[in-house]
Short mmCIF file of the C-alpha atoms (twelve columns), coordinates in Angstrom:
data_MODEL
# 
_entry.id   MODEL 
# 
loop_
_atom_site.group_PDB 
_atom_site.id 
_atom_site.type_symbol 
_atom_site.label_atom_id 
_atom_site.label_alt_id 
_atom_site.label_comp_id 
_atom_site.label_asym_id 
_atom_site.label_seq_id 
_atom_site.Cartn_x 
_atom_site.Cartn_y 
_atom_site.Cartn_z 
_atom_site.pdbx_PDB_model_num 
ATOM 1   C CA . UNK A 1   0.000   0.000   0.000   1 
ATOM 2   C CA . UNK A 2   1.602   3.579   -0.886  1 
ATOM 3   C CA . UNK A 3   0.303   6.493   0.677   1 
ATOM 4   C CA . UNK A 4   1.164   9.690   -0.659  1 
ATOM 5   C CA . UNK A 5   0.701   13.183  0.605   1 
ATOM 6   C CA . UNK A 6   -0.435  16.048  -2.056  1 
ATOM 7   C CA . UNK A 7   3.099   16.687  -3.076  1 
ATOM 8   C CA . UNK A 8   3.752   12.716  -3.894  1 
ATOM 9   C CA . UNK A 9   6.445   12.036  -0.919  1 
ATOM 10  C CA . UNK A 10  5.516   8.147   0.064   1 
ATOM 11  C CA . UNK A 11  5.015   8.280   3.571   1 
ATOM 12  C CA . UNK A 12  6.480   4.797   4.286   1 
ATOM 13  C CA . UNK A 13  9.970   6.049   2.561   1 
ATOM 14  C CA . UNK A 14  9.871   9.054   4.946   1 
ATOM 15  C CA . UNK A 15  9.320   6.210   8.127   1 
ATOM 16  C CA . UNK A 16  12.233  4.256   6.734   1 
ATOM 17  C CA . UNK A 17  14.333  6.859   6.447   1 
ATOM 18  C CA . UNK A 18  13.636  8.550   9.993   1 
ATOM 19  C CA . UNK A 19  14.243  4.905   11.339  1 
ATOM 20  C CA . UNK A 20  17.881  4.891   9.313   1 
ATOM 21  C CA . UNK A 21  19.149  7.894   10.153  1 
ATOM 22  C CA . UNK A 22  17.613  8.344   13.231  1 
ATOM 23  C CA . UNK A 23  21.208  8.911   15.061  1 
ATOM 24  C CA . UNK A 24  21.744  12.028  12.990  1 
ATOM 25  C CA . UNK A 25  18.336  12.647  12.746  1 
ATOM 26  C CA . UNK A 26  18.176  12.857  17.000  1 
ATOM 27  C CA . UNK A 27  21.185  14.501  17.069  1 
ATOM 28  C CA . UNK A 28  19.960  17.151  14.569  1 
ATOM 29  C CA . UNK A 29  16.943  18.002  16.864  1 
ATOM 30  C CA . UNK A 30  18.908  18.283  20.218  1 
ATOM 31  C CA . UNK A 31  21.230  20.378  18.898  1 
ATOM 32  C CA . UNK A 32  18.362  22.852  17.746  1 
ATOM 33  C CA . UNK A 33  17.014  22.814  20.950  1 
ATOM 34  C CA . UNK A 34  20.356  23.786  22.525  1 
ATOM 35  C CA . UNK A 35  20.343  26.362  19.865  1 
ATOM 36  C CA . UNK A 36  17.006  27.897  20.548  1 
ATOM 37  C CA . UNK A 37  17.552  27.581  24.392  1 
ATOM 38  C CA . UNK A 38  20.792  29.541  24.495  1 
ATOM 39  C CA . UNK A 39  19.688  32.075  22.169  1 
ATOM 40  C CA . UNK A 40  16.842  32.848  24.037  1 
ATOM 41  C CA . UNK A 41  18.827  35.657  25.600  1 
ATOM 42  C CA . UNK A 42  18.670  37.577  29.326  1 
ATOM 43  C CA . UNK A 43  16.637  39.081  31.562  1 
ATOM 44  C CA . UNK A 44  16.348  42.657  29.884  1 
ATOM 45  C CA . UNK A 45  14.138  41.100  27.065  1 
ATOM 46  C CA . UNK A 46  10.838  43.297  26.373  1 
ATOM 47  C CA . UNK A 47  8.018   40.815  26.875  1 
ATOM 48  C CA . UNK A 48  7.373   41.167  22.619  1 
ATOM 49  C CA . UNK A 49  10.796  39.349  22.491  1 
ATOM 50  C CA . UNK A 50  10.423  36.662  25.032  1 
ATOM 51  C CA . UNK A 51  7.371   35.992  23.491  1 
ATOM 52  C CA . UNK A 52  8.894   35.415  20.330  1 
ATOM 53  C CA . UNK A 53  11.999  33.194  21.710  1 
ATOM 54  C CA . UNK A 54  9.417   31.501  23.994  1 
ATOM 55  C CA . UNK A 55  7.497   30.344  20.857  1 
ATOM 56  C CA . UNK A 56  10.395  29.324  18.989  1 
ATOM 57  C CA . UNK A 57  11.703  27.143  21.765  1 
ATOM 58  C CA . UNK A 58  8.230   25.553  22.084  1 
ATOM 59  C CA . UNK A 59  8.539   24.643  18.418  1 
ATOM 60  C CA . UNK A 60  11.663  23.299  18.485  1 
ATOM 61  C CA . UNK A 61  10.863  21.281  21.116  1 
ATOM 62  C CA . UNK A 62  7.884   19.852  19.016  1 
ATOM 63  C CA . UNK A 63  9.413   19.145  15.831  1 
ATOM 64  C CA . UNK A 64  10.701  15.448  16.260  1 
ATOM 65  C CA . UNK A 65  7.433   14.214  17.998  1 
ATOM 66  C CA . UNK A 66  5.355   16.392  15.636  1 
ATOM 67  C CA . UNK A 67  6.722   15.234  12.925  1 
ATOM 68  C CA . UNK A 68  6.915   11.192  13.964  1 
ATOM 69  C CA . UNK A 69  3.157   11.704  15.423  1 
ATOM 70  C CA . UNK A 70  2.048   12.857  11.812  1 
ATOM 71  C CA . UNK A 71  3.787   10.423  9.987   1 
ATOM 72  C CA . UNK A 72  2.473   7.266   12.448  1 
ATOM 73  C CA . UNK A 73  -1.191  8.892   11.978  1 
ATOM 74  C CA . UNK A 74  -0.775  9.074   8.182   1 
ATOM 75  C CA . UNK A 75  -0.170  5.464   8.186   1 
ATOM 76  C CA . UNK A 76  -3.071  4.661   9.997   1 
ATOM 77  C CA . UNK A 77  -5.609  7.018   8.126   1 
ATOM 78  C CA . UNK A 78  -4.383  5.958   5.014   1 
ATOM 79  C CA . UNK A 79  -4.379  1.765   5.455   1 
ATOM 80  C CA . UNK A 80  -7.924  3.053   6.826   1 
ATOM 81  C CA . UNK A 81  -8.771  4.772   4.232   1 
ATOM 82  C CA . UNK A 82  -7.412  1.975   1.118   1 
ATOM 83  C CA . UNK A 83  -9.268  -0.564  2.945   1 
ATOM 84  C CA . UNK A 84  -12.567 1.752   2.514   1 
ATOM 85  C CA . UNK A 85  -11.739 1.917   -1.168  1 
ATOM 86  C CA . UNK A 86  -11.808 -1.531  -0.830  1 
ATOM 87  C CA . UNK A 87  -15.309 -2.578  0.217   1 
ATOM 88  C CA . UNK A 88  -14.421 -3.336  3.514   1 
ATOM 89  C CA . UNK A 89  -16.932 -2.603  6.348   1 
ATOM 90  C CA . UNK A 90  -13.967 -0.521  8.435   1 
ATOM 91  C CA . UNK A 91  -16.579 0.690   11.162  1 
ATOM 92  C CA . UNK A 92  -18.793 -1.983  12.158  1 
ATOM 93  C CA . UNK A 93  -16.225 -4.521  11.699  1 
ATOM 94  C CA . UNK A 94  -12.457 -4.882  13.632  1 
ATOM 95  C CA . UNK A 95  -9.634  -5.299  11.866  1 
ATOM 96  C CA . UNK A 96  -8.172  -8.123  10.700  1 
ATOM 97  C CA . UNK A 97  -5.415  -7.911  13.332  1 
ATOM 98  C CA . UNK A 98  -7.742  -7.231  15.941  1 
ATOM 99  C CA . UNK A 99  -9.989  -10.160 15.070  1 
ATOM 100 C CA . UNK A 100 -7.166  -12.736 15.240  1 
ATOM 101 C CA . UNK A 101 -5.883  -11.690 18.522  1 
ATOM 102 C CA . UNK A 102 -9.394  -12.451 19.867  1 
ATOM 103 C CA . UNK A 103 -9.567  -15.755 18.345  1 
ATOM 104 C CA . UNK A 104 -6.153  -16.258 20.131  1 
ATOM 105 C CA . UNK A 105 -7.335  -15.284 23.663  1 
ATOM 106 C CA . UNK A 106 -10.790 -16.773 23.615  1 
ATOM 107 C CA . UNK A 107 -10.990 -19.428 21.154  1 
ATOM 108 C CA . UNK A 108 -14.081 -18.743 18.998  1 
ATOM 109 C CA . UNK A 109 -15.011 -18.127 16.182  1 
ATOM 110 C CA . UNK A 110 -12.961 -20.106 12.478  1 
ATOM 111 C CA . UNK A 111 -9.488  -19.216 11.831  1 
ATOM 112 C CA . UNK A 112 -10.305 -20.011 8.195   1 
ATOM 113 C CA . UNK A 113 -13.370 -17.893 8.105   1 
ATOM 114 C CA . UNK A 114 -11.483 -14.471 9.440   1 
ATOM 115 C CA . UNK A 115 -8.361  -15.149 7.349   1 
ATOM 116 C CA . UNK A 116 -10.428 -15.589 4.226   1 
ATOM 117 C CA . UNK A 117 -14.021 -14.199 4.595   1 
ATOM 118 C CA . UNK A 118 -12.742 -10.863 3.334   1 
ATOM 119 C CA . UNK A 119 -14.654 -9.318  6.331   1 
ATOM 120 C CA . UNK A 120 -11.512 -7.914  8.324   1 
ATOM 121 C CA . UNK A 121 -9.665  -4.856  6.814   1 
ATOM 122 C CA . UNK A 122 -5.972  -5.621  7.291   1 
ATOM 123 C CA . UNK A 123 -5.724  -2.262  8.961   1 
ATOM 124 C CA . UNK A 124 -2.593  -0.233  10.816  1 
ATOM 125 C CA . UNK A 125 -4.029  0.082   14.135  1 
ATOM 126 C CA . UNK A 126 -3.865  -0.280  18.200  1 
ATOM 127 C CA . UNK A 127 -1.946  -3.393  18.148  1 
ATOM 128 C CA . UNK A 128 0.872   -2.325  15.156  1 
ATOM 129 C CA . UNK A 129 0.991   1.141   16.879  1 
ATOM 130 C CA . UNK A 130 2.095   -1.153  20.150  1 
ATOM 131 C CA . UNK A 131 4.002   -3.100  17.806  1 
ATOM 132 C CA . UNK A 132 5.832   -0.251  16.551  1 
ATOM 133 C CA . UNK A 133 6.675   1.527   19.631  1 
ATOM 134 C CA . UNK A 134 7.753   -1.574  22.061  1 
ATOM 135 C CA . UNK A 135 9.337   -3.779  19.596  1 
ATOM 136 C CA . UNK A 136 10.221  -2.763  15.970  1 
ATOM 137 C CA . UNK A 137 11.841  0.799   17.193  1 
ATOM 138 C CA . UNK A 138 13.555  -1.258  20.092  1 
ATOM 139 C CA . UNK A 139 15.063  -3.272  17.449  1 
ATOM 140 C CA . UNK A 140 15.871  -0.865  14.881  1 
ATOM 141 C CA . UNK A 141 16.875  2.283   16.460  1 
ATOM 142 C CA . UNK A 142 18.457  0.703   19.718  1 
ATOM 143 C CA . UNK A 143 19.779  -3.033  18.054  1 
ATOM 144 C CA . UNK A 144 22.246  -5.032  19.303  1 
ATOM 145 C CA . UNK A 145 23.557  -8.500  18.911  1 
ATOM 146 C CA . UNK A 146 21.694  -9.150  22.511  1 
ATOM 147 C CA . UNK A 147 18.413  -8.600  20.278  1 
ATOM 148 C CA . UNK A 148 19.204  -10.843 17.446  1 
ATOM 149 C CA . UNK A 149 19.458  -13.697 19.790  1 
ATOM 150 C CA . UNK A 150 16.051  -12.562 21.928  1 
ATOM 151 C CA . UNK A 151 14.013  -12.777 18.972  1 
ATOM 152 C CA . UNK A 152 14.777  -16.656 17.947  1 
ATOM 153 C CA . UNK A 153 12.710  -18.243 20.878  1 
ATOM 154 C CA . UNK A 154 9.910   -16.638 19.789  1 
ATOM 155 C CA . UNK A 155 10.631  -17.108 16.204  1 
ATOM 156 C CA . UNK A 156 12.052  -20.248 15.350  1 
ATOM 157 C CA . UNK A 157 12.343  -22.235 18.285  1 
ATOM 158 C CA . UNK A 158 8.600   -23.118 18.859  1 
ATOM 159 C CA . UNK A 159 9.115   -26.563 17.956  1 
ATOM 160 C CA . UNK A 160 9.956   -27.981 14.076  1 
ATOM 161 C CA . UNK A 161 7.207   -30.540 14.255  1 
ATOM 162 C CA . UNK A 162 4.826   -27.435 14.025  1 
ATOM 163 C CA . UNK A 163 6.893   -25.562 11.037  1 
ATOM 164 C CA . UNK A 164 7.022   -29.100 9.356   1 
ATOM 165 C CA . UNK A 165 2.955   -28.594 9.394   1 
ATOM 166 C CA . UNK A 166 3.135   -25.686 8.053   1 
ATOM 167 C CA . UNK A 167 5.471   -24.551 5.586   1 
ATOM 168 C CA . UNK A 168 5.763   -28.689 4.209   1 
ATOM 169 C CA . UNK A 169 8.444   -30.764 4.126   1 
ATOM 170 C CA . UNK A 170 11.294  -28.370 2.040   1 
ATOM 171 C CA . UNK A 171 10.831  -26.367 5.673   1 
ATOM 172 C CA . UNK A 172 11.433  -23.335 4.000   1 
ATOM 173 C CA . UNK A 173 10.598  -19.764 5.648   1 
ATOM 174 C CA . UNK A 174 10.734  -17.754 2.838   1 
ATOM 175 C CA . UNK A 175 8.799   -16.926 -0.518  1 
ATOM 176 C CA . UNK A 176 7.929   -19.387 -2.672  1 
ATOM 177 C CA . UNK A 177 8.199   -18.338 -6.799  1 
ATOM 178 C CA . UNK A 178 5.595   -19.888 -8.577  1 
ATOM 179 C CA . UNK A 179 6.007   -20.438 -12.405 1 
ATOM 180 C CA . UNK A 180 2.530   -20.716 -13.330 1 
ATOM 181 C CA . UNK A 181 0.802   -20.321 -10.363 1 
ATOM 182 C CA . UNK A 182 -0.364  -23.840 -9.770  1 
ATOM 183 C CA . UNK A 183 2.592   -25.678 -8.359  1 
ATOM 184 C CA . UNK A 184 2.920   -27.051 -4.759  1 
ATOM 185 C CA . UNK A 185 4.815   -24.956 -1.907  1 
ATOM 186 C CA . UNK A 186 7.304   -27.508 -2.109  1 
ATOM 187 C CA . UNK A 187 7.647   -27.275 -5.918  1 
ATOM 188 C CA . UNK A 188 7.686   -22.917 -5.673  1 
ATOM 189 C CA . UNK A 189 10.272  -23.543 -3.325  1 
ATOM 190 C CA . UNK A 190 12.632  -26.012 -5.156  1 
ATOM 191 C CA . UNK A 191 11.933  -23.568 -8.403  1 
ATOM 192 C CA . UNK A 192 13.186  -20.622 -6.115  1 
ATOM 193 C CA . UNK A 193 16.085  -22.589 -5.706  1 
ATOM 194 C CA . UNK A 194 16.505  -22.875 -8.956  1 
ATOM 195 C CA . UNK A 195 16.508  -19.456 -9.591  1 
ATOM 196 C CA . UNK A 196 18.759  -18.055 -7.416  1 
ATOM 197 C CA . UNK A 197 21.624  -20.765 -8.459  1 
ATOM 198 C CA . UNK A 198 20.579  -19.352 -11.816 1 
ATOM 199 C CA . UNK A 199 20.932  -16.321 -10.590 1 
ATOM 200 C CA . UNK A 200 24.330  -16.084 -9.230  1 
ATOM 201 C CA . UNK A 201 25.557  -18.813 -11.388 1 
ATOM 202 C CA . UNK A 202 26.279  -21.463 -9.643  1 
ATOM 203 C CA . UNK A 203 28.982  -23.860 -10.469 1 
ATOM 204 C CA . UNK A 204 30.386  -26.985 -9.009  1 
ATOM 205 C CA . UNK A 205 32.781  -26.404 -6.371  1 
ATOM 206 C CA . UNK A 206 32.203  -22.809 -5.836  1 
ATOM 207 C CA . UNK A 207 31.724  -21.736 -1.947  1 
ATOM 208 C CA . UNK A 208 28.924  -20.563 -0.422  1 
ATOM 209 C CA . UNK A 209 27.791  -19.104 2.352   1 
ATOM 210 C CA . UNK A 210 24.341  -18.887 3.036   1 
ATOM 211 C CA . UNK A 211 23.391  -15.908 5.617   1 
ATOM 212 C CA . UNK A 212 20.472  -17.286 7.524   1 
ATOM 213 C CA . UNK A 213 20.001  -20.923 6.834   1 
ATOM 214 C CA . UNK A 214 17.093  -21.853 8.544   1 
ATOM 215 C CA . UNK A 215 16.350  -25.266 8.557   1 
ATOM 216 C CA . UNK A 216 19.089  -26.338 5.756   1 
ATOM 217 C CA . UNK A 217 16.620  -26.945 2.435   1 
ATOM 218 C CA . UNK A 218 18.340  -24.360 0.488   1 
ATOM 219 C CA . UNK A 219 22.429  -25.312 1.731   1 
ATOM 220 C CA . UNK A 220 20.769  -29.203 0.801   1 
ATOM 221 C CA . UNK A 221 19.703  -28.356 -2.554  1 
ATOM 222 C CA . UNK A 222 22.759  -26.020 -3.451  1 
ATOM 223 C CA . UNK A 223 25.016  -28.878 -2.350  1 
ATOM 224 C CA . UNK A 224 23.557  -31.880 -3.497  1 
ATOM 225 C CA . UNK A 225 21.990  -30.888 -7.129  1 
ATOM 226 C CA . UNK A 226 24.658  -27.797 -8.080  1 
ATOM 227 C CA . UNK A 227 27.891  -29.655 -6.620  1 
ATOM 228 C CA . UNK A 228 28.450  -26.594 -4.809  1 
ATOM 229 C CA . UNK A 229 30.766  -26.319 -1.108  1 
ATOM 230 C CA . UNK A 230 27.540  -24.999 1.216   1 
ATOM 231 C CA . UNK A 231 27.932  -23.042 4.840   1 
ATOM 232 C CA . UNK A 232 24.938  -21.998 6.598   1 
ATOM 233 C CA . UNK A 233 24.799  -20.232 9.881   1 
ATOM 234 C CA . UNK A 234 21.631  -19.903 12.266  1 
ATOM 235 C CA . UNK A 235 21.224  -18.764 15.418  1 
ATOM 236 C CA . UNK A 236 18.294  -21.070 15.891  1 
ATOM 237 C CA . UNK A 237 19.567  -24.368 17.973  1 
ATOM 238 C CA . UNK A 238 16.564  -25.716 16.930  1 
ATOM 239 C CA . UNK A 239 17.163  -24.966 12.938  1 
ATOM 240 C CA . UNK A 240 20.884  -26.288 13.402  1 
ATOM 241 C CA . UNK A 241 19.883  -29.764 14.874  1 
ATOM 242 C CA . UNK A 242 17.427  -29.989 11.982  1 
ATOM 243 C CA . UNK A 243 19.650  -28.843 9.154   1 
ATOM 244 C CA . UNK A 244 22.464  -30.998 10.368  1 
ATOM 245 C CA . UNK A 245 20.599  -33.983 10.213  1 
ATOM 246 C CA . UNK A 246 19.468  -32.991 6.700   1 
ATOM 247 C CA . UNK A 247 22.515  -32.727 5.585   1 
ATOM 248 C CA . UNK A 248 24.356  -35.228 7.279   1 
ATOM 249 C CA . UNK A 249 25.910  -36.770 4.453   1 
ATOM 250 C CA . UNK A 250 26.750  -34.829 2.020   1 
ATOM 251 C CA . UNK A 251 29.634  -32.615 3.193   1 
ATOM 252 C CA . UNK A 252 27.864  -29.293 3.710   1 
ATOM 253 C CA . UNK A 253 28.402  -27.414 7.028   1 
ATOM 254 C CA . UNK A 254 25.902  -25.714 9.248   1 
ATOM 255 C CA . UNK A 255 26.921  -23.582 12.321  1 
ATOM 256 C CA . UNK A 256 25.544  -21.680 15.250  1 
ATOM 257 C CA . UNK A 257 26.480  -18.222 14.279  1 
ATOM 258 C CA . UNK A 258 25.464  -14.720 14.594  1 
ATOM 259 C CA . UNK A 259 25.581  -13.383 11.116  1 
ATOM 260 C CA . UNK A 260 27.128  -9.950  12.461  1 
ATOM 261 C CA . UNK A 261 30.196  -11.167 14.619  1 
ATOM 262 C CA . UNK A 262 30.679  -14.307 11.619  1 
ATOM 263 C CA . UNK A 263 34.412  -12.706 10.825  1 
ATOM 264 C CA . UNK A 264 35.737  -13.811 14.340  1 
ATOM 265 C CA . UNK A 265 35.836  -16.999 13.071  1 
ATOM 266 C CA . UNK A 266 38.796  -19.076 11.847  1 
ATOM 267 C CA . UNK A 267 37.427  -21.666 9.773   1 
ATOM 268 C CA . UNK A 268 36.382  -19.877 6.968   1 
ATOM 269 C CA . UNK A 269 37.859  -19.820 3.686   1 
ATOM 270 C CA . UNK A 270 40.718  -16.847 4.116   1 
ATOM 271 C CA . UNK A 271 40.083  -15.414 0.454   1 
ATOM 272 C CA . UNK A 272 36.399  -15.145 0.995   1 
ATOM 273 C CA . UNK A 273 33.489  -16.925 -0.882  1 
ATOM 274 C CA . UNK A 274 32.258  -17.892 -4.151  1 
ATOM 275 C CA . UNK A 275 29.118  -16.471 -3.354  1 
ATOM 276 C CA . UNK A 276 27.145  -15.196 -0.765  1 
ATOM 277 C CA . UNK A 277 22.892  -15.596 -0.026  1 
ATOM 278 C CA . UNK A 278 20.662  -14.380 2.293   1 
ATOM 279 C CA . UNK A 279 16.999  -14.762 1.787   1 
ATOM 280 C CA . UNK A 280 14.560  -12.784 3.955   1 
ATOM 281 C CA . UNK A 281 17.434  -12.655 6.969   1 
ATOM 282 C CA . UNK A 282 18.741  -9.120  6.882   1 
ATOM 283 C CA . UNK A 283 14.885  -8.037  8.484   1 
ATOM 284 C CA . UNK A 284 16.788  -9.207  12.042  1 
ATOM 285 C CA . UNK A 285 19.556  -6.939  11.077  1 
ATOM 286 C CA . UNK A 286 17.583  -4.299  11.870  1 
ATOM 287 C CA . UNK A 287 17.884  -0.958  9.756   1 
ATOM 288 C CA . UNK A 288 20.010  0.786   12.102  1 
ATOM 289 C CA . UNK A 289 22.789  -1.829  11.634  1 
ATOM 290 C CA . UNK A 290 22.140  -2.464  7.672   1 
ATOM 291 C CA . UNK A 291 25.402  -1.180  6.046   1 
ATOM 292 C CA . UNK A 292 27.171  -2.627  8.980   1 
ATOM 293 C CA . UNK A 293 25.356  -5.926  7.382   1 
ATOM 294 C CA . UNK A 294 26.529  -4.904  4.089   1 
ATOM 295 C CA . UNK A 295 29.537  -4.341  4.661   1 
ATOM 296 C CA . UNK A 296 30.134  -7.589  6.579   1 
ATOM 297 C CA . UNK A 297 29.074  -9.113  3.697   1 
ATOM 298 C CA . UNK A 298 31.366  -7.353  1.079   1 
ATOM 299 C CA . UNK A 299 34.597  -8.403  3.319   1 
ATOM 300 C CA . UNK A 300 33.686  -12.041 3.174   1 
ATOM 301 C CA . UNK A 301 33.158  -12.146 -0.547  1 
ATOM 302 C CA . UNK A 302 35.602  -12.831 -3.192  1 
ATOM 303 C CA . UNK A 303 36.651  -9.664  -5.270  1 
ATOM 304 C CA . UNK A 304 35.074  -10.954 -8.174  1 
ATOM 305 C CA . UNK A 305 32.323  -12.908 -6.190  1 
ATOM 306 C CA . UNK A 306 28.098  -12.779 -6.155  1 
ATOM 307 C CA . UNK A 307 25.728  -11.517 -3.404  1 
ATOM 308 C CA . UNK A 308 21.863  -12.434 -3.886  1 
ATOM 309 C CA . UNK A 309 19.957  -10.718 -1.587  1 
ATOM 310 C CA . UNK A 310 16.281  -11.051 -0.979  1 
ATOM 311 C CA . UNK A 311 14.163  -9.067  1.580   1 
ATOM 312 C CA . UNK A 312 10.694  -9.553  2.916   1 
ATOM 313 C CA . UNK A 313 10.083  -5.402  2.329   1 
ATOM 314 C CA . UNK A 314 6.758   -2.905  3.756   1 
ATOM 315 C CA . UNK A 315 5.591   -2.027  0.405   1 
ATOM 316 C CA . UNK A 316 3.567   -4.053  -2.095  1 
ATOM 317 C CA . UNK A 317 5.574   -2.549  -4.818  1 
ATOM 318 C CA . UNK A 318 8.710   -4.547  -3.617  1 
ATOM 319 C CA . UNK A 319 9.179   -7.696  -5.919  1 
ATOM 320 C CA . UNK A 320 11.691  -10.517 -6.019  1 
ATOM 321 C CA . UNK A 321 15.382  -9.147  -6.055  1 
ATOM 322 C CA . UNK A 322 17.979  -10.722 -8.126  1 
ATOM 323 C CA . UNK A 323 21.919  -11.373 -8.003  1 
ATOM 324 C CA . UNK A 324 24.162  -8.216  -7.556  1 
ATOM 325 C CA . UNK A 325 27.515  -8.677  -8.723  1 
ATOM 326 C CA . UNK A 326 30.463  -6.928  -6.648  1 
# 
């Protein structure tokens, strides 16, 4: 969903980019507070004057939570407003959010029947606004390697039996790419496989190291059917005893490894990799720390070496991302 303002701006660019640069972006505003406090001036002011600095202060002060107010309320006016547009029933019904969250606490109601009925607007509301300001803010603005290691239990380590149900037997937590639109999960998954070897041009014997391996289908099927040298790092203990097991035999290597402190090891090929993938992983960077990510990645990968890089992103507008070359 893009939400514009009458000059075009795309309110969820301005939200990213407040999130990145928030360091500079704080600092910015303190130091024009300082400003507007110390130019205030003395005591022998006329009352016109202090009027005038008093005023100024008060708006400097304002600014930052003005402006991150307005742009949190545009959000949430304008997913209100799209869902209006279309057909949903946005004021005698809750919101999609809202309605599974009930059917979590109490039980009633069919899963199936709010997921697909069409009835629930998928709505910003109360519960992404409490999203937004406990959680994704805490692990954007303020992120740490600390946070990348809170967030697995939740995540990932809720029992495989259960992911197994459902995301099939490739276990595979990220998009599927569908061909003609009628193939199984498992067979969108093998197929987006497919394409990213294709992608980065895979060939036997080349390393790589695969940012985020979940639960090993992808290191498996690079390894086994492209002949290529496979490393995959989690940080799920869970994922790792699964993905070992997968790939038990076949000479590929799985580790328990924070993606952003990877370089302190020593059993890594010295000259870098082959190739590099990370697919939907780089959301637990968090943005704050995303060229740090980056640039992580650039060190470990050969000079004339191939990153693919694919995000889960905000906007519907985002599509599948292909190989970069260095």
């Amino acid at each position: 969903m893009k939400i514009t303002n009458p000059f075009g701006v795309d309110v969820f660019e301005l939200v990213l980019w407040l999130v990145e640069f928030s360091p500079y972006v704080i600092g910015s505003y303190v130091a024009l507070v300082c400003y507007t406090l110390t130019s205030v001036g003395g005591p022998g002011l006329s009352p016109k004057k202090s009027a005038v600095h008093s005023t100024r202060l008060a708006c400097a002060s304002l600014l930052l939570p003005g402006l991150i107010l307005g742009l949190v309320g545009s959000v949430i006016v304008g997913s209100w407003e799209d869902a209006y547009v279309r057909g949903y029933d946005i004021f005698h019904r809750p919101s999609l959010r809202a309605k599974l969250e009930e059917y979590i606490e109490t039980g009633e109601s069919d899963l199936t029947h709010v997921l697909e009925s069409g009835k629930y607007a998928p709505t910003f509301g109360l519960h992404e606004v409490g999203y937004l300001m406990r959680d994704l803010l805490r692990h954007t603005v303020l992120h740490s390697d600390e946070h990348n290691e809170g967030n697995i239990d939740e995540g990932y380590n809720k029992g495989n039996d259960w992911f197994k149900a459902t995301l099939g037997s490739s276990m595979m937590y990220t998009t599927g790419l569908y061909k003609m639109g009628k193939e199984t999960l498992e067979e969108a998954q093998d197929y987006k496989i497919d394409y990213v070897a294709d992608a980065i041009q895979l060939e036997p014997g080349m390393t790589v190291l695969d940012i985020g391996s979940g639960w090993g289908y992808l290191t498996n099927r690079l390894t086994e059917k492209y002949g290529a040298n496979v490393t995959g790092i989690t940080l799920s203990r869970e994922q790792l005893a699964y993905a070992t097991e997968l790939n038990e035999n076949n000479g590929a290597k799985i580790h328990l490894q924070d993606a952003m402190q990877i370089k302190e090891r020593d059993d890594l090929p010295r000259d870098g990799f082959d190739r590099i993938t990370s697919l939907e992983m780089a959301e637990h960077v968090g943005i704050r720390r995303y060229q740090e990510f980056l640039g992580l990645v650039h060190d470990m990968l050969k000079d004339d070496g191939v990153f693919y890089f694919q995000v889960a992103g905000l906007r519907r507008a985002w599509r599948y991302e292909g190989g970069f070359p260095r």
